[in-house]
mmCIF file of C-alpha atoms in Angstrom:
data_model
loop_
_atom_site.group_PDB
_atom_site.id
_atom_site.type_symbol
_atom_site.label_atom_id
_atom_site.label_comp_id
_atom_site.label_asym_id
_atom_site.label_seq_id
_atom_site.Cartn_x
_atom_site.Cartn_y
_atom_site.Cartn_z
ATOM 1 C CA MET A 1 -34.744 55.400 41.720
ATOM 2 C CA ASP A 2 -33.705 52.204 40.646
ATOM 3 C CA PRO A 3 -30.642 52.372 38.256
ATOM 4 C CA GLN A 4 -31.311 51.032 34.829
ATOM 5 C CA SER A 5 -28.995 50.241 32.033
ATOM 6 C CA PHE A 6 -29.833 50.137 28.307
ATOM 7 C CA SER A 7 -27.759 48.697 25.519
ATOM 8 C CA CYS A 8 -27.296 51.140 22.551
ATOM 9 C CA ARG A 9 -26.205 50.420 18.887
ATOM 10 C CA ASN A 10 -26.546 51.858 15.498
ATOM 11 C CA ALA A 11 -30.041 50.954 13.947
ATOM 12 C CA GLY A 12 -29.774 48.990 10.803
ATOM 13 C CA PRO A 13 -32.623 47.670 8.244
ATOM 14 C CA GLU A 14 -33.438 45.005 10.366
ATOM 15 C CA ASP A 15 -35.046 47.377 12.841
ATOM 16 C CA PHE A 16 -37.771 48.737 10.552
ATOM 17 C CA THR A 17 -40.663 46.765 8.697
ATOM 18 C CA LEU A 18 -41.719 47.881 5.107
ATOM 19 C CA GLU A 19 -45.488 47.283 4.750
ATOM 20 C CA GLU A 20 -47.324 47.739 1.498
ATOM 21 C CA ARG A 21 -51.159 48.617 2.027
ATOM 22 C CA ASP A 22 -54.063 49.716 -0.084
ATOM 23 C CA VAL A 23 -54.808 53.484 0.278
ATOM 24 C CA PRO A 24 -58.209 54.507 0.303
ATOM 25 C CA ARG A 25 -59.513 57.857 -1.193
ATOM 26 C CA PRO A 26 -59.545 60.647 1.219
ATOM 27 C CA LYS A 27 -62.813 61.470 3.013
ATOM 28 C CA PRO A 28 -64.475 64.903 2.958
ATOM 29 C CA GLY A 29 -62.038 67.308 4.495
ATOM 30 C CA GLU A 30 -59.029 65.058 3.902
ATOM 31 C CA LEU A 31 -55.980 65.328 1.647
ATOM 32 C CA LEU A 32 -53.909 62.196 0.360
ATOM 33 C CA VAL A 33 -50.472 63.249 0.636
ATOM 34 C CA LYS A 34 -47.288 61.729 -0.858
ATOM 35 C CA THR A 35 -44.491 62.490 1.049
ATOM 36 C CA LEU A 36 -41.356 64.392 -0.237
ATOM 37 C CA TRP A 37 -39.128 65.185 2.750
ATOM 38 C CA LEU A 38 -39.162 64.019 6.569
ATOM 39 C CA SER A 39 -37.693 65.712 9.791
ATOM 40 C CA VAL A 40 -35.665 63.555 11.562
ATOM 41 C CA ASP A 41 -35.368 65.539 14.999
ATOM 42 C CA PRO A 42 -33.358 64.900 18.183
ATOM 43 C CA TYR A 43 -36.424 64.350 20.561
ATOM 44 C CA THR A 44 -36.917 61.265 17.996
ATOM 45 C CA ARG A 45 -34.038 59.369 19.940
ATOM 46 C CA ALA A 46 -35.996 59.834 23.392
ATOM 47 C CA ARG A 47 -39.115 58.393 21.752
ATOM 48 C CA LEU A 48 -37.043 55.083 21.100
ATOM 49 C CA SER A 49 -35.835 54.972 24.673
ATOM 50 C CA PRO A 50 -37.672 52.974 27.208
ATOM 51 C CA ALA A 51 -36.656 55.368 29.961
ATOM 52 C CA LYS A 52 -39.308 57.834 31.019
ATOM 53 C CA ASN A 53 -38.432 61.215 29.499
ATOM 54 C CA TYR A 54 -40.072 64.461 27.911
ATOM 55 C CA ALA A 55 -41.240 62.849 24.898
ATOM 56 C CA ALA A 56 -43.902 59.901 25.009
ATOM 57 C CA GLY A 57 -42.148 56.743 23.907
ATOM 58 C CA LEU A 58 -42.967 54.439 20.905
ATOM 59 C CA LYS A 59 -43.733 50.766 21.305
ATOM 60 C CA ILE A 60 -42.636 48.108 18.781
ATOM 61 C CA GLY A 61 -44.713 48.388 15.686
ATOM 62 C CA ASP A 62 -45.680 51.938 16.299
ATOM 63 C CA LEU A 63 -45.191 54.344 13.294
ATOM 64 C CA MET A 64 -42.041 57.018 13.883
ATOM 65 C CA GLN A 65 -43.504 60.495 14.033
ATOM 66 C CA GLY A 66 -42.164 63.648 12.479
ATOM 67 C CA GLY A 67 -42.598 66.616 10.405
ATOM 68 C CA GLY A 68 -42.957 66.439 6.867
ATOM 69 C CA VAL A 69 -43.331 68.195 3.521
ATOM 70 C CA GLY A 70 -45.486 66.412 0.855
ATOM 71 C CA GLU A 71 -47.385 66.903 -2.309
ATOM 72 C CA VAL A 72 -51.219 66.565 -2.438
ATOM 73 C CA ILE A 73 -52.217 63.648 -4.625
ATOM 74 C CA ALA A 74 -55.965 63.614 -3.972
ATOM 75 C CA SER A 75 -58.174 66.389 -2.083
ATOM 76 C CA GLN A 76 -61.601 66.487 -0.884
ATOM 77 C CA SER A 77 -61.109 70.105 0.662
ATOM 78 C CA PRO A 78 -61.907 73.236 -1.464
ATOM 79 C CA LEU A 79 -58.555 74.709 0.092
ATOM 80 C CA PHE A 80 -56.150 72.398 -1.833
ATOM 81 C CA LYS A 81 -55.841 70.907 -5.215
ATOM 82 C CA PRO A 82 -53.642 68.035 -6.600
ATOM 83 C CA GLY A 83 -49.925 69.242 -6.945
ATOM 84 C CA ASP A 84 -50.096 71.614 -4.053
ATOM 85 C CA VAL A 85 -47.023 70.994 -1.550
ATOM 86 C CA ILE A 86 -48.044 71.155 2.278
ATOM 87 C CA GLN A 87 -45.892 70.889 5.398
ATOM 88 C CA ALA A 88 -47.392 69.382 8.646
ATOM 89 C CA ASP A 89 -46.122 68.034 11.954
ATOM 90 C CA ASP A 90 -47.906 64.734 12.078
ATOM 91 C CA PHE A 91 -46.320 63.020 8.768
ATOM 92 C CA GLY A 92 -45.192 59.787 10.421
ATOM 93 C CA TRP A 93 -42.348 57.887 8.511
ATOM 94 C CA HIS A 94 -44.165 56.588 5.554
ATOM 95 C CA PRO A 95 -44.634 57.323 1.640
ATOM 96 C CA GLY A 96 -48.069 58.917 1.857
ATOM 97 C CA ALA A 97 -51.059 59.422 4.068
ATOM 98 C CA HIS A 98 -54.213 61.094 4.859
ATOM 99 C CA HIS A 99 -54.230 64.388 6.420
ATOM 100 C CA PRO A 100 -57.229 66.586 7.805
ATOM 101 C CA THR A 101 -57.245 70.072 6.452
#
């Protein structure tokens, strides 16, 4: 195995990009969810490392992944209505998203 070294530093605002996009209405079977809480788990660090490890790595520009809790804003599912609070393992780090029911 070839030895490798990586520099480590604390992340700062310059390491993230804030993008504003139009949010389309949810399709049948989807929810539009406003993010309330995001999970920052230890495996997140492994996903940022270029070294091969147990978690799939992220590339520059990829959406950070993680679990979260959110409020249903719009629903195209009979199972959920606006105002319901949900938990999902695939929120990603953004203020809102579509989620399948």
